[in-house]
Coordinates of C-alpha atoms in Angstrom, one line a residue:
M30 CA -12.9 -7.7 22.2
I31 CA -13.9 -7.0 18.6
S32 CA -10.6 -6.4 17.1
L33 CA -11.0 -9.3 14.6
L34 CA -14.2 -7.9 13.3
V35 CA -12.9 -4.4 13.0
K36 CA -9.4 -5.1 11.5
E37 CA -10.1 -8.2 9.4
K38 CA -13.7 -7.9 8.3
L39 CA -14.2 -4.1 8.2
Y40 CA -10.5 -3.2 7.5
I41 CA -10.5 -0.4 9.9
N42 CA -7.1 -0.1 11.6
E43 CA -5.9 1.5 14.8
V44 CA -5.1 4.9 13.1
V45 CA -8.8 5.8 12.6
L46 CA -10.0 4.2 15.8
G47 CA -7.3 5.8 17.9
T48 CA -7.9 9.2 16.5
G49 CA -11.5 9.0 17.0
F50 CA -11.1 7.8 20.6
G51 CA -8.7 10.7 21.3
V52 CA -11.2 13.2 19.9
L53 CA -13.9 11.8 22.3
M54 CA -11.6 11.9 25.3
G55 CA -10.2 15.3 24.3
P56 CA -11.0 18.8 25.5
Y57 CA -13.9 19.3 23.1
V58 CA -15.9 16.3 24.2
A59 CA -15.2 14.5 27.4
D60 CA -12.4 16.8 28.5
V61 CA -10.5 13.9 30.1
F62 CA -7.2 14.2 28.2
S63 CA -5.9 17.6 26.9
P64 CA -2.3 17.8 25.9
R65 CA -2.5 21.5 25.0
S66 CA -3.3 22.4 28.6
W67 CA 0.1 21.3 29.8
G68 CA 1.6 24.8 29.4
T69 CA 4.7 25.8 27.6
E70 CA 6.2 22.4 27.5
Q71 CA 3.4 20.8 25.6
N72 CA 5.1 21.2 22.3
T73 CA 8.3 19.6 23.6
I74 CA 6.2 16.7 24.9
T75 CA 4.4 16.3 21.5
L76 CA 7.7 16.4 19.7
E77 CA 9.3 13.7 21.8
V78 CA 6.2 11.4 21.8
M79 CA 6.1 11.6 17.9
R80 CA 9.9 11.1 17.7
I81 CA 9.7 7.8 19.6
V82 CA 6.8 6.4 17.8
L83 CA 8.3 7.3 14.4
A84 CA 11.8 6.0 15.2
T85 CA 10.2 2.7 16.4
G86 CA 8.1 2.5 13.3
L87 CA 11.0 3.4 10.9
F88 CA 13.3 0.9 12.6
A89 CA 10.7 -1.9 12.2
V90 CA 10.2 -1.0 8.4
G91 CA 13.9 -1.3 7.9
V92 CA 14.0 -4.7 9.6
E93 CA 11.0 -6.1 7.8
L94 CA 12.3 -5.3 4.3
P95 CA 14.1 -8.1 2.5
C96 CA 17.9 -8.4 2.7
A97 CA 19.8 -5.7 1.0
Y98 CA 16.5 -4.2 -0.4
M99 CA 17.6 -0.6 -0.2
W100 CA 20.6 -1.4 -2.4
E101 CA 18.8 -3.6 -4.9
H102 CA 15.9 -1.1 -5.3
A103 CA 17.9 2.1 -5.1
R104 CA 16.8 3.3 -8.5
G105 CA 13.1 3.0 -7.9
L106 CA 13.4 4.5 -4.5
L107 CA 15.5 7.4 -5.7
I108 CA 12.9 8.3 -8.3
M109 CA 9.9 7.9 -6.0
V110 CA 11.4 9.9 -3.1
V111 CA 13.4 12.9 -4.5
P112 CA 11.3 14.2 -7.5
T113 CA 8.0 13.4 -5.9
M114 CA 8.9 15.2 -2.6
A115 CA 10.3 18.2 -4.5
F116 CA 7.3 18.4 -6.7
G117 CA 4.8 18.1 -3.7
W118 CA 6.8 20.6 -1.8
V119 CA 6.5 23.4 -4.4
V120 CA 2.9 22.6 -5.3
V121 CA 1.7 22.6 -1.8
A122 CA 3.5 25.8 -1.0
S123 CA 2.0 27.4 -4.1
I124 CA -1.6 26.3 -3.1
L125 CA -1.0 27.6 0.5
H126 CA 0.3 30.9 -0.7
G127 CA -2.8 31.3 -3.0
L128 CA -5.4 30.2 -0.4
F129 CA -3.7 32.1 2.6
P130 CA -2.4 35.4 1.3
M131 CA -1.2 36.4 4.7
L132 CA 1.6 33.9 4.3
D133 CA 4.6 34.7 2.1
M134 CA 6.1 32.1 -0.2
I135 CA 8.9 31.2 2.2
S136 CA 6.4 30.7 5.1
A137 CA 4.4 28.6 2.7
L138 CA 7.4 26.5 1.9
C139 CA 8.0 25.9 5.6
I140 CA 4.4 24.6 6.2
A141 CA 4.6 22.6 2.9
S142 CA 7.7 20.8 4.2
C143 CA 5.7 19.4 7.1
L144 CA 3.2 17.9 4.7
T145 CA 5.8 16.5 2.3
P146 CA 6.8 13.2 4.0
T147 CA 4.6 10.2 3.9
D148 CA 3.6 8.8 7.2
P149 CA 4.9 5.2 7.6
V150 CA 2.4 4.4 10.5
T151 CA -0.7 5.3 8.5
C152 CA 0.8 3.7 5.3
A153 CA 1.0 0.4 7.2
A154 CA -2.8 0.3 6.7
I155 CA -2.2 -0.8 3.1
T156 CA 1.1 -2.5 3.4
R157 CA 0.1 -4.9 6.1
G158 CA -2.9 -6.9 7.0
K159 CA -5.3 -9.3 5.3
F160 CA -6.5 -6.9 2.6
A161 CA -3.0 -5.9 1.6
A162 CA -1.9 -9.5 1.3
K163 CA -4.8 -10.4 -1.0
H164 CA -5.1 -7.3 -3.2
V165 CA -1.9 -5.3 -3.1
P166 CA 1.1 -6.7 -5.1
V167 CA 4.0 -7.4 -2.8
Q168 CA 6.5 -5.2 -4.8
I169 CA 4.0 -2.2 -4.3
R170 CA 3.7 -2.9 -0.5
R171 CA 7.5 -3.0 -0.2
I172 CA 8.3 0.1 -2.2
L173 CA 5.6 2.1 -0.4
S174 CA 7.0 1.0 3.0
A175 CA 10.6 1.9 2.0
E176 CA 9.5 5.2 0.5
S177 CA 7.5 6.3 3.5
A178 CA 10.5 5.5 5.7
A179 CA 13.1 7.3 3.5
N180 CA 11.1 10.5 2.9
D181 CA 10.4 11.0 6.6
G182 CA 14.0 11.6 7.2
L183 CA 14.5 13.6 4.1
A184 CA 11.9 16.2 5.3
Y185 CA 14.8 17.8 7.4
P186 CA 16.4 19.4 4.3
F187 CA 13.1 20.8 3.1
L188 CA 12.3 22.2 6.5
S189 CA 15.8 23.6 7.2
I190 CA 16.0 25.6 3.9
S191 CA 12.7 27.2 4.7
L192 CA 13.7 28.0 8.3
Y193 CA 17.1 29.3 7.3
L194 CA 15.5 31.6 4.7
T195 CA 13.0 32.8 7.3
V196 CA 15.4 33.4 10.2
E197 CA 18.7 34.4 8.3
T198 CA 18.9 37.9 6.9
S199 CA 21.3 36.8 4.1
T200 CA 20.1 34.4 1.4
R201 CA 23.7 33.3 0.8
V202 CA 24.3 32.4 4.4
A203 CA 21.0 30.6 4.6
I204 CA 21.8 28.4 1.6
G205 CA 25.3 27.7 2.9
K206 CA 24.0 26.5 6.2
W207 CA 21.3 24.5 4.4
F208 CA 23.9 22.6 2.4
L209 CA 26.5 22.1 5.2
V210 CA 24.1 21.5 8.1
G211 CA 20.9 20.3 6.5
W212 CA 22.5 17.9 3.9
L213 CA 26.1 17.0 4.8
Y214 CA 25.7 16.8 8.6
Q215 CA 22.0 15.9 9.3
V216 CA 21.2 13.7 6.4
I217 CA 24.5 12.0 5.2
F218 CA 26.1 11.9 8.6
G219 CA 22.8 10.6 10.2
T220 CA 22.4 7.9 7.6
V221 CA 26.0 6.7 8.0
L222 CA 25.7 6.8 11.9
G223 CA 22.6 4.7 11.8
A224 CA 24.1 2.2 9.3
V225 CA 27.3 1.9 11.4
L226 CA 25.2 1.3 14.6
G227 CA 23.1 -1.3 12.9
L228 CA 26.0 -3.2 11.4
S229 CA 27.9 -3.2 14.7
F230 CA 25.0 -4.5 16.7
S231 CA 24.4 -7.1 14.0
K232 CA 28.0 -8.4 14.2
L233 CA 27.9 -8.3 18.1
M234 CA 24.6 -10.3 18.2
K235 CA 25.9 -12.9 15.8
L236 CA 29.0 -13.3 17.8
S237 CA 27.0 -13.7 21.0
H238 CA 24.7 -16.2 19.3
R239 CA 27.7 -18.3 18.1
K240 CA 29.0 -18.4 21.6
G241 CA 25.6 -19.2 23.2
L242 CA 25.5 -15.9 25.2
I243 CA 22.2 -14.5 23.8
D244 CA 18.7 -16.0 23.7
R245 CA 15.7 -15.4 21.5
E246 CA 14.1 -12.9 23.9
S247 CA 17.1 -10.7 23.8
Y248 CA 16.9 -10.5 20.0
I249 CA 13.3 -9.3 20.2
A250 CA 14.2 -6.7 22.8
Q251 CA 16.5 -5.1 20.2
Y252 CA 13.4 -3.9 18.3
L253 CA 12.8 -1.2 20.9
S254 CA 16.0 -0.7 22.6
L255 CA 18.1 -0.3 19.6
A256 CA 15.7 2.1 17.9
I257 CA 15.7 4.3 21.0
F258 CA 19.4 4.1 21.4
T259 CA 19.9 5.1 17.8
I260 CA 17.6 8.2 18.0
G261 CA 19.3 9.2 21.3
V262 CA 22.8 9.1 19.9
A263 CA 21.7 10.9 16.6
S264 CA 19.7 13.5 18.5
S265 CA 22.6 14.2 20.9
L266 CA 24.9 14.8 17.9
G267 CA 22.4 16.9 16.0
A268 CA 22.0 14.5 13.2
D269 CA 18.8 13.3 11.4
D270 CA 17.5 10.8 14.0
L271 CA 14.7 9.4 11.8
L272 CA 17.0 8.5 8.9
A273 CA 19.5 7.0 11.5
A274 CA 16.7 4.8 12.9
F275 CA 15.7 3.5 9.4
A276 CA 19.3 3.0 8.4
A277 CA 20.0 1.1 11.6
G278 CA 17.0 -1.2 11.0
S279 CA 18.0 -1.8 7.4
A280 CA 21.7 -2.5 8.4
I281 CA 20.9 -4.9 11.2
S282 CA 18.9 -7.1 9.0
W283 CA 21.2 -6.7 5.8
D284 CA 22.2 -10.3 5.8
G285 CA 18.9 -11.8 7.1
H286 CA 20.3 -13.1 10.4
F287 CA 18.3 -10.9 12.6
N288 CA 15.1 -11.7 10.7
V289 CA 15.6 -15.4 11.1
Q290 CA 16.0 -15.1 14.8
T291 CA 13.0 -12.9 15.3
E292 CA 10.8 -14.7 12.8
G293 CA 7.4 -15.7 14.1
D294 CA 7.5 -13.6 17.2
A295 CA 4.6 -11.3 17.9
F296 CA 6.2 -9.2 20.7
A297 CA 7.6 -6.5 18.3
S298 CA 4.2 -6.2 16.5
V299 CA 2.4 -5.9 19.9
I300 CA 4.9 -3.1 21.0
D301 CA 4.4 -1.4 17.6
Y302 CA 0.7 -1.6 17.9
V303 CA 0.5 -0.2 21.4
L304 CA 2.7 2.7 20.5
N305 CA 0.6 3.5 17.5
C306 CA -2.6 3.3 19.4
G307 CA -1.3 5.6 22.1
C308 CA 0.2 8.0 19.6
F309 CA -3.1 8.5 17.6
I310 CA -5.1 8.8 20.8
Y311 CA -2.7 11.7 21.7
I312 CA -3.1 13.3 18.2
G313 CA -6.9 13.1 18.5
A314 CA -6.8 14.9 21.9
W315 CA -4.1 17.3 20.6
L316 CA -6.1 18.6 17.6
P317 CA -6.9 22.3 17.9
F318 CA -10.5 22.5 16.6
S319 CA -10.9 26.1 17.8
S320 CA -8.1 27.3 15.6
Y321 CA -9.8 26.1 12.4
N322 CA -11.8 29.3 12.2
S323 CA -9.6 32.3 12.9
A324 CA -10.4 35.5 11.3
E325 CA -7.2 37.4 12.4
L326 CA -5.1 34.6 10.8
G327 CA -7.2 34.3 7.7
I328 CA -8.1 30.6 8.5
T329 CA -11.6 29.6 7.6
P330 CA -13.1 26.1 7.2
W331 CA -13.8 26.4 3.5
R332 CA -10.1 27.3 2.8
L333 CA -8.9 24.4 4.8
I334 CA -11.2 22.0 2.9
C335 CA -10.1 23.3 -0.4
F336 CA -6.5 23.0 0.7
L337 CA -7.0 19.4 1.8
I338 CA -8.7 18.4 -1.5
A339 CA -6.0 20.1 -3.6
I340 CA -3.3 18.3 -1.7
L341 CA -4.9 14.9 -2.1
V342 CA -5.1 15.3 -5.8
L343 CA -1.9 17.3 -6.7
R344 CA 0.7 16.4 -4.1
R345 CA 1.7 12.9 -5.3
I346 CA -0.5 11.6 -8.1
P347 CA 0.8 13.8 -11.0
P348 CA 4.6 13.1 -10.5
L349 CA 4.1 9.3 -10.0
L350 CA 1.9 9.1 -13.2
L351 CA 4.7 10.9 -15.1
L352 CA 7.6 9.0 -13.6
Y353 CA 6.3 5.5 -13.0
R354 CA 7.8 4.1 -16.2
F355 CA 11.2 4.7 -14.6
V356 CA 10.3 2.8 -11.4
P357 CA 10.8 -0.9 -12.0
E358 CA 8.4 -1.9 -9.1
I359 CA 5.4 -0.1 -10.7
S360 CA 4.2 -1.8 -13.8
S361 CA 1.1 0.1 -14.9
W362 CA -0.6 3.5 -14.5
K363 CA -3.2 2.0 -12.2
E364 CA -0.4 0.9 -9.7
A365 CA 1.1 4.4 -10.1
L366 CA -2.3 6.0 -9.3
F367 CA -2.7 3.7 -6.3
S368 CA 0.7 4.5 -5.0
G369 CA 0.0 8.2 -5.5
H370 CA -3.2 8.2 -3.6
F371 CA -1.8 6.3 -0.6
G372 CA 0.6 9.0 0.6
P373 CA -1.0 9.7 4.0
M374 CA 0.1 12.4 6.4
G375 CA 0.1 11.8 10.0
V376 CA 2.7 11.3 12.7
S377 CA 5.5 12.6 10.6
A378 CA 3.6 15.8 9.8
V379 CA 2.9 16.5 13.5
F380 CA 6.5 15.8 14.4
V381 CA 8.0 18.2 11.7
S382 CA 5.6 21.0 12.7
A383 CA 6.4 20.6 16.3
L384 CA 10.2 20.7 15.3
A385 CA 9.6 23.9 13.3
L386 CA 8.0 25.5 16.4
T387 CA 11.2 25.0 18.3
R388 CA 13.0 27.2 15.9
L389 CA 10.4 30.0 15.7
P390 CA 9.6 32.7 18.1
T391 CA 6.5 32.5 20.4
P392 CA 3.6 34.3 18.5
E393 CA 1.8 37.2 20.0
N394 CA -1.8 37.9 19.5
P395 CA -2.1 39.3 16.9
P396 CA 1.3 38.3 15.3
A397 CA 3.8 41.1 15.0
D398 CA 5.7 39.9 11.9
Q399 CA 6.0 37.1 9.4
Q400 CA 7.8 34.7 11.7
Q401 CA 5.2 35.0 14.4
R402 CA 2.4 34.6 11.9
L403 CA 4.0 31.5 10.6
A404 CA 4.4 30.1 14.2
A405 CA 0.7 30.8 14.8
M406 CA -0.7 29.3 11.6
I407 CA 1.6 26.2 11.1
Q408 CA -0.1 23.8 13.5
P409 CA -3.8 24.6 12.7
I410 CA -3.2 24.0 9.0
V411 CA -1.0 20.9 9.4
S412 CA -3.3 19.4 12.0
F413 CA -6.4 19.8 9.8
V414 CA -4.6 18.2 6.9
V415 CA -3.5 15.3 9.2
L416 CA -7.1 14.8 10.4
G417 CA -8.5 14.7 6.8
S418 CA -5.7 12.4 5.7
I419 CA -6.4 10.0 8.6
V420 CA -10.1 9.8 7.7
I421 CA -9.7 9.6 4.0
H422 CA -6.7 7.2 3.7
G423 CA -7.8 5.3 6.8
L424 CA -11.2 4.6 5.4
S425 CA -10.2 4.1 1.7
I426 CA -9.7 0.4 2.2
P427 CA -13.1 -0.2 3.9
F428 CA -15.0 1.8 1.2
F429 CA -13.0 0.1 -1.6
N430 CA -13.9 -3.3 -0.1
L431 CA -17.6 -2.3 0.2
G432 CA -17.6 -1.2 -3.4
R433 CA -16.1 -4.5 -4.6
G434 CA -18.7 -6.4 -2.6
M435 CA -21.6 -4.4 -4.2
H436 CA -20.1 -4.9 -7.6
S437 CA -19.8 -8.7 -7.0
R438 CA -23.5 -8.9 -5.8
T439 CA -24.6 -6.9 -8.7
T440 CA -22.8 -9.1 -11.2
S441 CA -24.2 -12.2 -9.5
L442 CA -27.7 -11.0 -9.8
S443 CA -27.2 -10.0 -13.5
L444 CA -25.8 -13.5 -14.4
T445 CA -28.7 -15.2 -12.6
W446 CA -31.2 -13.2 -14.5
T447 CA -29.4 -13.9 -17.7
W448 CA -29.4 -17.7 -17.1
T449 CA -33.1 -17.8 -16.2
N450 CA -34.4 -15.6 -19.0
R451 CA -32.5 -16.9 -22.1
P452 CA -34.0 -19.5 -24.4
T453 CA -30.5 -20.9 -25.0
P454 CA -29.3 -23.5 -22.5
D455 CA -27.4 -21.6 -19.8
W456 CA -24.3 -23.8 -19.9
V457 CA -23.7 -22.7 -23.5
L458 CA -23.3 -19.1 -22.3
W459 CA -19.9 -20.1 -20.9
A460 CA -18.7 -21.7 -24.1
R461 CA -16.3 -19.8 -26.3
R462 CA -17.7 -18.7 -29.6
A463 CA -16.1 -18.2 -32.9
D464 CA -14.8 -14.8 -33.9
P465 CA -17.4 -13.4 -36.4
A466 CA -14.6 -11.7 -38.3
T467 CA -12.7 -15.0 -39.0
A468 CA -15.2 -17.8 -38.7
T469 CA -17.5 -18.9 -41.4
P470 CA -21.3 -19.2 -40.5
S471 CA -21.4 -22.8 -41.2
A472 CA -18.5 -23.7 -39.1
T473 CA -19.8 -21.6 -36.2
N474 CA -23.3 -23.1 -36.4
T475 CA -22.0 -26.6 -36.7
V476 CA -19.9 -26.2 -33.5
V477 CA -22.7 -24.7 -31.4
A478 CA -25.2 -27.4 -32.6
D479 CA -22.8 -30.2 -32.1
V480 CA -22.0 -29.0 -28.5
E481 CA -25.7 -29.0 -27.6
R482 CA -26.1 -32.5 -29.0
G483 CA -22.9 -33.9 -27.6
T484 CA -21.2 -34.6 -30.9
V485 CA -18.6 -32.7 -32.7
A486 CA -17.8 -32.8 -36.4
V487 CA -15.8 -29.7 -37.5
S488 CA -15.8 -29.4 -41.2
G489 CA -13.8 -26.2 -41.5
N490 CA -10.3 -25.2 -40.5
V491 CA -11.3 -22.4 -38.0
S492 CA -11.2 -22.9 -34.2
P493 CA -14.3 -21.4 -32.4
C494 CA -11.9 -20.5 -29.6
N495 CA -9.5 -18.1 -31.2
G496 CA -10.1 -18.3 -35.0
E497 CA -6.9 -20.1 -35.7
A498 CA -6.3 -23.1 -37.9
I499 CA -7.0 -26.6 -36.4
R500 CA -6.4 -30.1 -37.4
G501 CA -9.1 -31.9 -35.3
D502 CA -6.6 -34.2 -33.7
S503 CA -7.1 -33.3 -30.2
E504 CA -9.6 -31.8 -28.0
T505 CA -10.1 -30.7 -24.4
I506 CA -13.0 -30.5 -22.1
L507 CA -12.8 -28.4 -18.9
A508 CA -14.9 -29.1 -15.9
T509 CA -15.1 -28.3 -12.3
T510 CA -17.2 -30.0 -9.7
A511 CA -18.4 -29.1 -6.2
R512 CA -16.0 -31.6 -4.5
E513 CA -17.0 -34.5 -6.6
E514 CA -14.8 -36.8 -8.6
V515 CA -14.8 -36.6 -12.4
S516 CA -14.9 -40.0 -14.1
A517 CA -12.6 -40.9 -16.9
V518 CA -14.1 -40.5 -20.3
E519 CA -12.7 -41.8 -23.5
T520 CA -13.4 -39.8 -26.7
S521 CA -12.8 -40.1 -30.3
P522 CA -11.8 -37.3 -32.6
F523 CA -15.4 -36.8 -33.6
H524 CA -17.2 -37.3 -30.4
R525 CA -17.9 -34.8 -27.7
P526 CA -18.9 -36.2 -24.3
R527 CA -22.3 -35.1 -23.1
E528 CA -23.1 -34.1 -19.6
D529 CA -24.7 -37.4 -18.7
E530 CA -21.5 -39.3 -19.8
V531 CA -19.4 -37.6 -17.1
T532 CA -20.4 -38.0 -13.5
G533 CA -20.6 -34.9 -11.6
L534 CA -19.8 -32.7 -14.6
D535 CA -20.9 -29.1 -14.2
S536 CA -23.1 -28.0 -17.1
R537 CA -21.3 -24.7 -17.6
V538 CA -18.1 -25.9 -19.3
E539 CA -15.8 -24.3 -21.7
V540 CA -15.1 -26.0 -25.0
C541 CA -11.7 -25.4 -26.7
F542 CA -9.8 -27.1 -29.5
S543 CA -6.1 -27.3 -29.6
D544 CA -4.2 -27.2 -32.9
I545 CA -1.0 -28.9 -31.4
A546 CA -1.0 -32.3 -29.8
P547 CA 0.1 -33.9 -27.6
R548 CA 1.2 -31.0 -25.4
P549 CA -0.3 -29.5 -22.2
L550 CA -2.9 -26.9 -22.8
K551 CA -4.1 -24.7 -19.9
V552 CA -7.0 -22.4 -20.2
S553 CA -8.5 -20.3 -17.3
L554 CA -12.3 -20.0 -17.0
I555 CA -13.3 -16.7 -15.4
E556 CA -15.5 -17.1 -12.3
F557 CA -14.8 -20.8 -11.9
G558 CA -11.1 -20.9 -12.0
I559 CA -11.0 -24.0 -14.2
Q560 CA -7.6 -25.2 -15.4
V561 CA -7.2 -27.4 -18.5
A562 CA -4.6 -29.9 -19.6
T563 CA -4.5 -32.5 -22.5
E564 CA -2.1 -35.3 -22.7
A565 CA -1.7 -38.2 -25.2
E566 CA -1.0 -41.0 -22.7
T567 CA -3.6 -41.6 -20.0
V568 CA -7.0 -40.4 -18.9
Q569 CA -7.1 -39.4 -15.3
A570 CA -8.5 -36.8 -12.9
E571 CA -6.5 -35.2 -10.2
D572 CA -6.9 -32.3 -7.7
L573 CA -5.0 -29.2 -8.5
T574 CA -6.0 -26.5 -6.1
T575 CA -9.0 -25.0 -4.3
S576 CA -11.1 -22.5 -6.4
P577 CA -12.0 -19.1 -4.9
I578 CA -15.5 -20.4 -4.1
G579 CA -14.2 -23.5 -2.3
S580 CA -14.8 -26.1 -5.1
Q581 CA -12.1 -28.6 -6.0
V582 CA -10.6 -27.9 -9.4
K583 CA -10.3 -31.1 -11.5
T584 CA -8.2 -31.8 -14.5
V585 CA -9.4 -34.3 -17.1
R586 CA -6.9 -35.5 -19.6
F587 CA -8.2 -37.2 -22.8
P588 CA -6.2 -39.1 -25.4
S589 CA -5.9 -37.6 -28.8
S590 CA -5.8 -39.7 -31.9
Q591 CA -3.1 -39.1 -34.3

């Protein structure tokens, strides 16, 4: 009933709301819904719930990317995924080993592998929606979506090497299994399997479409059915089902036919939204709050908080700041910092931790060895980081938007005070001034005085706009009105129209001289979005666009004398 207010005005998505509702319904508040009370099968149920939600989300990411995106942007994705994941894996494990000394380095690497992948569901908070469309560049949104989908599947090799080193007695055997099983079979075979399934279904659906055997609703149904079918086949064969789902989604839309047939339909988005809400309600009720303070395991709240802060700062931001020059989609260090910050941990971290528990022994109380200690500590640590990531990343956009609003109001008040407390006419504040380093005092004073009087007679060869040489043969006046027409005004080379000569002219105008005539000249006026053009034939006013504050932007063209 208030979804529009919450999502489009407050920018709070279903991730935060679902988790909060799950905590309220969970065993620590209302005790209505308690997944951990389901006995020995609760970890298996958690694993499969996360698997279905992740596979559906990854398939949707693959479908929504542009045609052949993975091939055309392979270089940027490779740099963002592999070095960033490897760096974060080692750094997180080192921090874990320092804060929780009861864990050895291999056990710390196993827990770190759960926190290495970026969660595509939580990442959608900044890659979709109204705020993302307005403030996040499209290339950043796409590269973050593709990266979050790719590194979810690549978490398998990081987890498998840690588990093999923990379980196997021989390091050589562990590395051999990691290469053969973890990389060649799970990752490579899983990717190829998903791509083959996606391409096969794409060709079958195009054939059915040409023969008139399939309707639009059947295309939409493939969003869910093909994703579940892919993970079912991949899981049965022991391959990487998450990478297979993402590869199937990318392959089925490789030529754009599937996107055209499903364009404009909201059914897939509704299914994705319902699954995400249910998943995070489940996570909120699943969180083990009582395990966040366990003296026998060395887990204390202050250690968990320090670990969370260290992860947010050191996991992704340093490698992306170092490597962003090699990523074509990231053009500045600010975009690299933004991309490094928005690496949330959520469904994927819970899934990998539940998967790790299936390979570890059931812990005793207290744990008898390192394997049991790892099994007892992995989910309390991972779940606390997931909770912190949901809160911080989920509320980053609302706080950022609130900060922008406060800054805008402060700037408006400052400008209002300036206009009402200066002896100089306030419209002159918006006129460009001569550069003191290049302009002579006489030329500058002449320009300012003539602007106020409405006449211009420039005696020097210095432009007050940019300090460059001018000939005085053309001139431009830029004006914007609040949905009023601007009348045509004829000028001479030595006459500047006053405010009363132009009907509806805003007093805050920008004066600029052009050294080349007759060619179009466009200048942007900050805060008012004024666009300028001069032309040597006619004098006319025409609508260009709508300014950010709703005013119609007008263009006035004045003839220039030769």
